[in-house]
PDB file of C-alpha atoms in Angstrom:
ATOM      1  CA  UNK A1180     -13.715  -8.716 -27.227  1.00  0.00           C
ATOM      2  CA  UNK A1181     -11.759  -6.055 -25.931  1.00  0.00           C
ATOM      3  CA  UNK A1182      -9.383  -6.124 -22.956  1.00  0.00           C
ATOM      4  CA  UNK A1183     -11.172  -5.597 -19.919  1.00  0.00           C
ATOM      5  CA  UNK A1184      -8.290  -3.733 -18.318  1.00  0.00           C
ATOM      6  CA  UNK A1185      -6.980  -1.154 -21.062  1.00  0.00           C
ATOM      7  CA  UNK A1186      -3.876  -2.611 -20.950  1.00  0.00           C
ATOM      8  CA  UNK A1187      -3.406  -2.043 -17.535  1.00  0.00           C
ATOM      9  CA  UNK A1188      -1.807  -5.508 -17.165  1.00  0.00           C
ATOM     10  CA  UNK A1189       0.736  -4.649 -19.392  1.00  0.00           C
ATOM     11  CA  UNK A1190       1.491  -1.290 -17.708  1.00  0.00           C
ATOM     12  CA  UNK A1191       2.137  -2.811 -14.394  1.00  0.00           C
ATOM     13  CA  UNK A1192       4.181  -6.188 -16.307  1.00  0.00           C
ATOM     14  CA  UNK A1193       6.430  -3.080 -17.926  1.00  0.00           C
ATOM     15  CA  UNK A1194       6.966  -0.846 -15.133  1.00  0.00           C
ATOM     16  CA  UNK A1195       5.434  -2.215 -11.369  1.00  0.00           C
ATOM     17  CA  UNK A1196       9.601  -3.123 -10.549  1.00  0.00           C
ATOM     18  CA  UNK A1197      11.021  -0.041 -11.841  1.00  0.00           C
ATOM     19  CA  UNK A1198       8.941   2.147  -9.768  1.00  0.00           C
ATOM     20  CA  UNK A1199       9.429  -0.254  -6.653  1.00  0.00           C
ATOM     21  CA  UNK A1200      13.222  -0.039  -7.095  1.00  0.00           C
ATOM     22  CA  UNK A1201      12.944   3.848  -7.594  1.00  0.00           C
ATOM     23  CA  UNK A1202      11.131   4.245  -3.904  1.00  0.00           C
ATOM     24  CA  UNK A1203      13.448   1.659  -2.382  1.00  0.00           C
ATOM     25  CA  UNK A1204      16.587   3.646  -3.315  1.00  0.00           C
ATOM     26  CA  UNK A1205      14.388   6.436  -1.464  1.00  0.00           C
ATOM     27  CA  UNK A1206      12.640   4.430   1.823  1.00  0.00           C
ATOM     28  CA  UNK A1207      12.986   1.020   3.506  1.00  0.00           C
ATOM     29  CA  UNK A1208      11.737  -1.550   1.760  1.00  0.00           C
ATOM     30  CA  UNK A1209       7.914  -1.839   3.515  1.00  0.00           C
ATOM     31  CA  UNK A1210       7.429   1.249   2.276  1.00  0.00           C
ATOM     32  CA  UNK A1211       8.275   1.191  -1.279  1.00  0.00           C
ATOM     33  CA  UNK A1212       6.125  -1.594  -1.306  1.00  0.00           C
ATOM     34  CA  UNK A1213       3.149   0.695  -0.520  1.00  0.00           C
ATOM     35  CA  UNK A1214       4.591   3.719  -2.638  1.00  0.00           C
ATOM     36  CA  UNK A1215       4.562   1.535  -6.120  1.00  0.00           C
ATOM     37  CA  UNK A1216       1.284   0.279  -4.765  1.00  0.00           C
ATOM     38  CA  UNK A1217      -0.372   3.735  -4.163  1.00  0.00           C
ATOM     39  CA  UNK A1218       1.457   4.725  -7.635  1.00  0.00           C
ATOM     40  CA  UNK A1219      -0.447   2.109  -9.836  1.00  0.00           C
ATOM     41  CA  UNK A1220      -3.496   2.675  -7.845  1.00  0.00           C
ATOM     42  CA  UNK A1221      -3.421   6.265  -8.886  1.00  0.00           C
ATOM     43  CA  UNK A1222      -2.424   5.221 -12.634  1.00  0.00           C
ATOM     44  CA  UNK A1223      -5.439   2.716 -12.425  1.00  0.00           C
ATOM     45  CA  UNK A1224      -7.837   5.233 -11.507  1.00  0.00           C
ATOM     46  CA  UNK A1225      -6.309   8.154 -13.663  1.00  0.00           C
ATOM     47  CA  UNK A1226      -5.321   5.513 -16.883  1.00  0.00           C
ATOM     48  CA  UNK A1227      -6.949   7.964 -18.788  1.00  0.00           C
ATOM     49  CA  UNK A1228      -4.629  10.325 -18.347  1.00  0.00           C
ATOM     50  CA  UNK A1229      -1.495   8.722 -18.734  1.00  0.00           C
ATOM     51  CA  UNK A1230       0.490   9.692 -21.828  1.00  0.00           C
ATOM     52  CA  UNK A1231       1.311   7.057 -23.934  1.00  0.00           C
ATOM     53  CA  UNK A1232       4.598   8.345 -25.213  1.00  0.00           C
ATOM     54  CA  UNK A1233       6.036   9.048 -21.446  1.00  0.00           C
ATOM     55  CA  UNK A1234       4.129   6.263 -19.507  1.00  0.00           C
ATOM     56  CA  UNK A1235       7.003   5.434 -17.314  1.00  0.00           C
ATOM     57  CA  UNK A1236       8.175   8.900 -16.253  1.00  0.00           C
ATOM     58  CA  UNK A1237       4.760   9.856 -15.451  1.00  0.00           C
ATOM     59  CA  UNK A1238       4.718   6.711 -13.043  1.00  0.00           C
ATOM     60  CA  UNK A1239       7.771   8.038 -11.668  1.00  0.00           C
ATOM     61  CA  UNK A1240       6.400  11.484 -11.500  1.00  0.00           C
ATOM     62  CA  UNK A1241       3.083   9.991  -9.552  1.00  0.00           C
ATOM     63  CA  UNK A1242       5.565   8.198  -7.380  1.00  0.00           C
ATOM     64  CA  UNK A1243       7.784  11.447  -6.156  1.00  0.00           C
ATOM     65  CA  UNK A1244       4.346  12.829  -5.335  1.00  0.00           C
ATOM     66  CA  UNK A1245       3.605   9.810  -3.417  1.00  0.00           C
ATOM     67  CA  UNK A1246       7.256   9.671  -1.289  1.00  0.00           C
ATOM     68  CA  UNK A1247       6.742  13.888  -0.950  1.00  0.00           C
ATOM     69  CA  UNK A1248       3.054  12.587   0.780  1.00  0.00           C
ATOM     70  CA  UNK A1249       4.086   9.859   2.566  1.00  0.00           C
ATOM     71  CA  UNK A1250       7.066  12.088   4.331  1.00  0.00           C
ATOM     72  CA  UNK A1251       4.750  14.994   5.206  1.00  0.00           C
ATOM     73  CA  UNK A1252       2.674  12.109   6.712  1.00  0.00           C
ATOM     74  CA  UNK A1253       5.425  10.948   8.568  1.00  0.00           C
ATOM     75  CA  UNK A1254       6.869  14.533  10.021  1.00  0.00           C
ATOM     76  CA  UNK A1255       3.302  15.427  11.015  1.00  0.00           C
ATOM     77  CA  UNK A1256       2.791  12.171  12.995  1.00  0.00           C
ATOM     78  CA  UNK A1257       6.362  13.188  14.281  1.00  0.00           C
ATOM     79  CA  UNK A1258       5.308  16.165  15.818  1.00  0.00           C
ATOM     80  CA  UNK A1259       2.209  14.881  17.025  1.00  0.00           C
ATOM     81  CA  UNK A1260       3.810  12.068  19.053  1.00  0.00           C
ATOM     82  CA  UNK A1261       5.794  14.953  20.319  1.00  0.00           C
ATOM     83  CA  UNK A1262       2.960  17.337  21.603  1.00  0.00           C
ATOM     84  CA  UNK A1263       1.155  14.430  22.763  1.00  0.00           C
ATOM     85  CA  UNK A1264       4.396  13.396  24.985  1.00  0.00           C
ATOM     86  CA  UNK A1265       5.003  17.248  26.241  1.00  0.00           C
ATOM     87  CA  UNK A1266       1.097  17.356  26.900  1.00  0.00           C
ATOM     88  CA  UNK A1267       1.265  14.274  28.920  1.00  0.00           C
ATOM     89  CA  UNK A1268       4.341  15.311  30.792  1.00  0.00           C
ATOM     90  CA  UNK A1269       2.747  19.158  31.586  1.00  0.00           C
ATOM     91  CA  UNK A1270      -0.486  17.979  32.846  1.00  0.00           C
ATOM     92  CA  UNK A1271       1.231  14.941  34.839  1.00  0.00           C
ATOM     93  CA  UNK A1272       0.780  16.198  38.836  1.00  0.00           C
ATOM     94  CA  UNK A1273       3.109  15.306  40.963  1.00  0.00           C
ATOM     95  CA  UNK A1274       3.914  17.034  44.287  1.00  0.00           C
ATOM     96  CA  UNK A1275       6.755  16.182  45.324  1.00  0.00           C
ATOM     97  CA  UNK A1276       9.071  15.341  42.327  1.00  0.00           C
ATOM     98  CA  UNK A1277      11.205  12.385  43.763  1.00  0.00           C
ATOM     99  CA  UNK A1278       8.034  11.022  45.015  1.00  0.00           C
ATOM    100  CA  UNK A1279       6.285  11.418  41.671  1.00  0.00           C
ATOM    101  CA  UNK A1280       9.574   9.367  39.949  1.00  0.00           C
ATOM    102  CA  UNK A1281       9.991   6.716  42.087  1.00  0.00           C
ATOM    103  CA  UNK A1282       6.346   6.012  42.169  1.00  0.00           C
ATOM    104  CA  UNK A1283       5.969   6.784  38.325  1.00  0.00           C
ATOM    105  CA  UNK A1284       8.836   3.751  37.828  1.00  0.00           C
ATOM    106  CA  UNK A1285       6.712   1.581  40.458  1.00  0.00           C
ATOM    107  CA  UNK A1286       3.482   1.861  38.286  1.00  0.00           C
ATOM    108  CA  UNK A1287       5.946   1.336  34.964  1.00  0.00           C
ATOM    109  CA  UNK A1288       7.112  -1.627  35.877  1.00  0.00           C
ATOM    110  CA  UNK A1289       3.602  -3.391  37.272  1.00  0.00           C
ATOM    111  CA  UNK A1290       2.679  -1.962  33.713  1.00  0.00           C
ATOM    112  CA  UNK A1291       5.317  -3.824  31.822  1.00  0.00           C
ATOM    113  CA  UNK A1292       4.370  -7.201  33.770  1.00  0.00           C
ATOM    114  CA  UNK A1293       1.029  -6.911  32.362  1.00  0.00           C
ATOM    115  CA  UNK A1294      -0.681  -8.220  29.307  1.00  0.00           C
ATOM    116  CA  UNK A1295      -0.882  -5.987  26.402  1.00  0.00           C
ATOM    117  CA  UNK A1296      -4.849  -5.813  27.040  1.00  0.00           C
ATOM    118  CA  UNK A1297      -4.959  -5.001  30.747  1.00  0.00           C
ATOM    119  CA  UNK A1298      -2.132  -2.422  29.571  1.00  0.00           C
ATOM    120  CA  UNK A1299      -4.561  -0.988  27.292  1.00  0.00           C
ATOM    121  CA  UNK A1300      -7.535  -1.140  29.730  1.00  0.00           C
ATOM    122  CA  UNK A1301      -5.818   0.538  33.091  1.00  0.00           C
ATOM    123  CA  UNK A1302      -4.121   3.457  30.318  1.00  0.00           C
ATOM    124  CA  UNK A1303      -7.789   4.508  28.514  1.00  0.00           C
ATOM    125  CA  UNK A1304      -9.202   4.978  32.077  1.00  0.00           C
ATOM    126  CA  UNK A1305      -5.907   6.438  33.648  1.00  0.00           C
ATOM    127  CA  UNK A1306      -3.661   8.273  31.148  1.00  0.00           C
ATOM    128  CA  UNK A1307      -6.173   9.011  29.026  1.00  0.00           C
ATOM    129  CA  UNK A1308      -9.015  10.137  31.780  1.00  0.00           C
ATOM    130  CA  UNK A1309     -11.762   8.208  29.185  1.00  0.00           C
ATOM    131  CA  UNK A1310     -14.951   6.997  30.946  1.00  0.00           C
ATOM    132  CA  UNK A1311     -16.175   3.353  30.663  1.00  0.00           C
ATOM    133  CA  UNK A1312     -18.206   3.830  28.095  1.00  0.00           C
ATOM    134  CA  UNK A1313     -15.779   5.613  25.612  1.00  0.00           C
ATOM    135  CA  UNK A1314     -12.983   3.240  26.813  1.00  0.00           C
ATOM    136  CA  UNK A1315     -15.225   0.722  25.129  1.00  0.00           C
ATOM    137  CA  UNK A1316     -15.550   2.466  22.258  1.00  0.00           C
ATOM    138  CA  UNK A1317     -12.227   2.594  21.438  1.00  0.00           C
ATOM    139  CA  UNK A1318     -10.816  -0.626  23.111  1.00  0.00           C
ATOM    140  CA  UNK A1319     -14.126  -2.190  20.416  1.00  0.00           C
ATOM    141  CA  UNK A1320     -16.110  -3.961  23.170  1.00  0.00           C
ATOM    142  CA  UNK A1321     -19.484  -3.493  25.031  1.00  0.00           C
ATOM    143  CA  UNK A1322     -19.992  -1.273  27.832  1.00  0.00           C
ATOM    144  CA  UNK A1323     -20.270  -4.258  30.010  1.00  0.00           C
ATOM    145  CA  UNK A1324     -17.537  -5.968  28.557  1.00  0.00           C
ATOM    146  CA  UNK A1325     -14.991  -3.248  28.966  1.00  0.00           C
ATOM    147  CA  UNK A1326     -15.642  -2.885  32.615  1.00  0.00           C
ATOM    148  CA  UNK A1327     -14.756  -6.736  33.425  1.00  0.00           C
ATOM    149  CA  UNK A1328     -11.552  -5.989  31.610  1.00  0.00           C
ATOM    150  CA  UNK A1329     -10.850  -2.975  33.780  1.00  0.00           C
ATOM    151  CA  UNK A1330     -11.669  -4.170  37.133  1.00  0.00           C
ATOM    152  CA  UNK A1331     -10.264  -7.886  36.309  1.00  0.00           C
ATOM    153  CA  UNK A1332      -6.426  -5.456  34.952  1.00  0.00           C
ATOM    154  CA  UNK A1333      -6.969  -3.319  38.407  1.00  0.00           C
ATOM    155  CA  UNK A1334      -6.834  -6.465  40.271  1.00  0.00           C
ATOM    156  CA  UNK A1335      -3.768  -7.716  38.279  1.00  0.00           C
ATOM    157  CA  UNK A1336      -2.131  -4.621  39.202  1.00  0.00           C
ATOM    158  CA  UNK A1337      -2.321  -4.772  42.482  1.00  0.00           C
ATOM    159  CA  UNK A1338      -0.997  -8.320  42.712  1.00  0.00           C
ATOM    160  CA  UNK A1339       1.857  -7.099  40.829  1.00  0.00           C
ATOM    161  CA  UNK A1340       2.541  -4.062  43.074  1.00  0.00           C
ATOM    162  CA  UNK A1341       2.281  -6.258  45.738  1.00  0.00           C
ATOM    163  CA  UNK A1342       4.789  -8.335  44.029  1.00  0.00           C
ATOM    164  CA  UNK A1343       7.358  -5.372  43.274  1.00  0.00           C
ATOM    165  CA  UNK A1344       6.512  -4.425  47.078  1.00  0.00           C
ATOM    166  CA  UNK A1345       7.659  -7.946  48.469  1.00  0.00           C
ATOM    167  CA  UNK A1346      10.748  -8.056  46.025  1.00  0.00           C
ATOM    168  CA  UNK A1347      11.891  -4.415  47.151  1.00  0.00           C
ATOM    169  CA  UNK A1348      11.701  -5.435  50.982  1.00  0.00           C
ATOM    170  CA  UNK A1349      13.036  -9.095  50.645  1.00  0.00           C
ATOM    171  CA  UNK A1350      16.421  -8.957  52.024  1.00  0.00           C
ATOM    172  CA  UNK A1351      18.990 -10.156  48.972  1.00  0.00           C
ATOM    173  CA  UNK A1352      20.060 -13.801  49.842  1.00  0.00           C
ATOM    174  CA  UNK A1353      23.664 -12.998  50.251  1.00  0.00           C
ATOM    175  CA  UNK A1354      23.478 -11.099  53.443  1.00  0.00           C
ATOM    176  CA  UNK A1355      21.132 -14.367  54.552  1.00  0.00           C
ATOM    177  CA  UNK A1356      23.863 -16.436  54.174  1.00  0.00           C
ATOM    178  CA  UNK A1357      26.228 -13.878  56.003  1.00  0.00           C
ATOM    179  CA  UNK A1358      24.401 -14.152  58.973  1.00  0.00           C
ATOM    180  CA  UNK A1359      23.739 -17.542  59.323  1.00  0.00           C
ATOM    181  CA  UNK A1360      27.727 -18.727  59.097  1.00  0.00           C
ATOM    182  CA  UNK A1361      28.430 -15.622  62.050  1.00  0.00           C
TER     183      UNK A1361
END
């Protein structure tokens, strides 16, 4: 019976650490994981192809390819996260630009007390300006169940403004103290 594999088994016995060890002297470690994975993937689907007398450099070869991919991937997502911040920042109004900072830390903060999901909730509707119903979409919920979430997060965020509120007026203990011993 022949091998159901063409020696594919063997390929990856022979060579599966050498091309890990060549993208780790290249990347971190999580990612030369994924670059000998995406190599053999490629070599399983193009076996054909391979040439028998230079197996492993065309493994490395397939391998370059795949780091030269992977950091045009990561330069584009780069610049993305980039426009995306200078978009945000551009279209953020604010009139009066103290104002706009002071509150903008206020609102940070609430956010930061939050769970990650009434994060996620409050920042579809508000940063992103996404109705319910495509908030839903992308949060992966119903209609229905999306707008719970939203209006159970709004009223967690206004506990915890009222929170920061009462912890910004509450006179620090120390000066208590003071005045109780004149």
């Amino acid at each position: 019976m022949p091998d159901a594999d063409d020696g594919f088994a063997e390929l990856w016995d022979a060579h599966y650490d050498d091309v890990l060890s060549y993208a780790a002297r290249r990347v971190d470690h999580e990612t030369a994981r994924d670059v000998a994975a995406e190599t053999f993937l490629i070599a399983w689907r193009r076996r054909n192809d391979i040439p028998a007398d230079r197996t492993f450099p065309w493994l490395l070869n397939v391998a370059r390819n795949v780091l030269a991919n992977e950091a045009r991937g990561h330069r584009r997502r780069g610049l993305l996260w980039g426009r995306l911040r200078d978009d945000r920042d551009r279209h953020a109004p604010v009139a009066d630009v103290a104002t706009g900072l002071a509150e903008g830390g206020r609102i940070g903060a609430a956010l930061r007390r939050l769970s990650a999901r009434d994060r996620e909730a409050l920042q579809l509707v508000g940063w992103e300006e996404l109705d319910t119903k495509d908030a839903a979409v992308v949060a992966g919920c119903s209609v229905k169940t999306f707008s719970v979430r939203l209006h159970r997060a709004r009223r967690r965020l206004s506990a915890v403004l009222a929170e920061l509120d009462a912890e910004e007026y509450r006179p620090p203990i120390a000066s208590l103290q003071g005045s109780r011993q004149s």
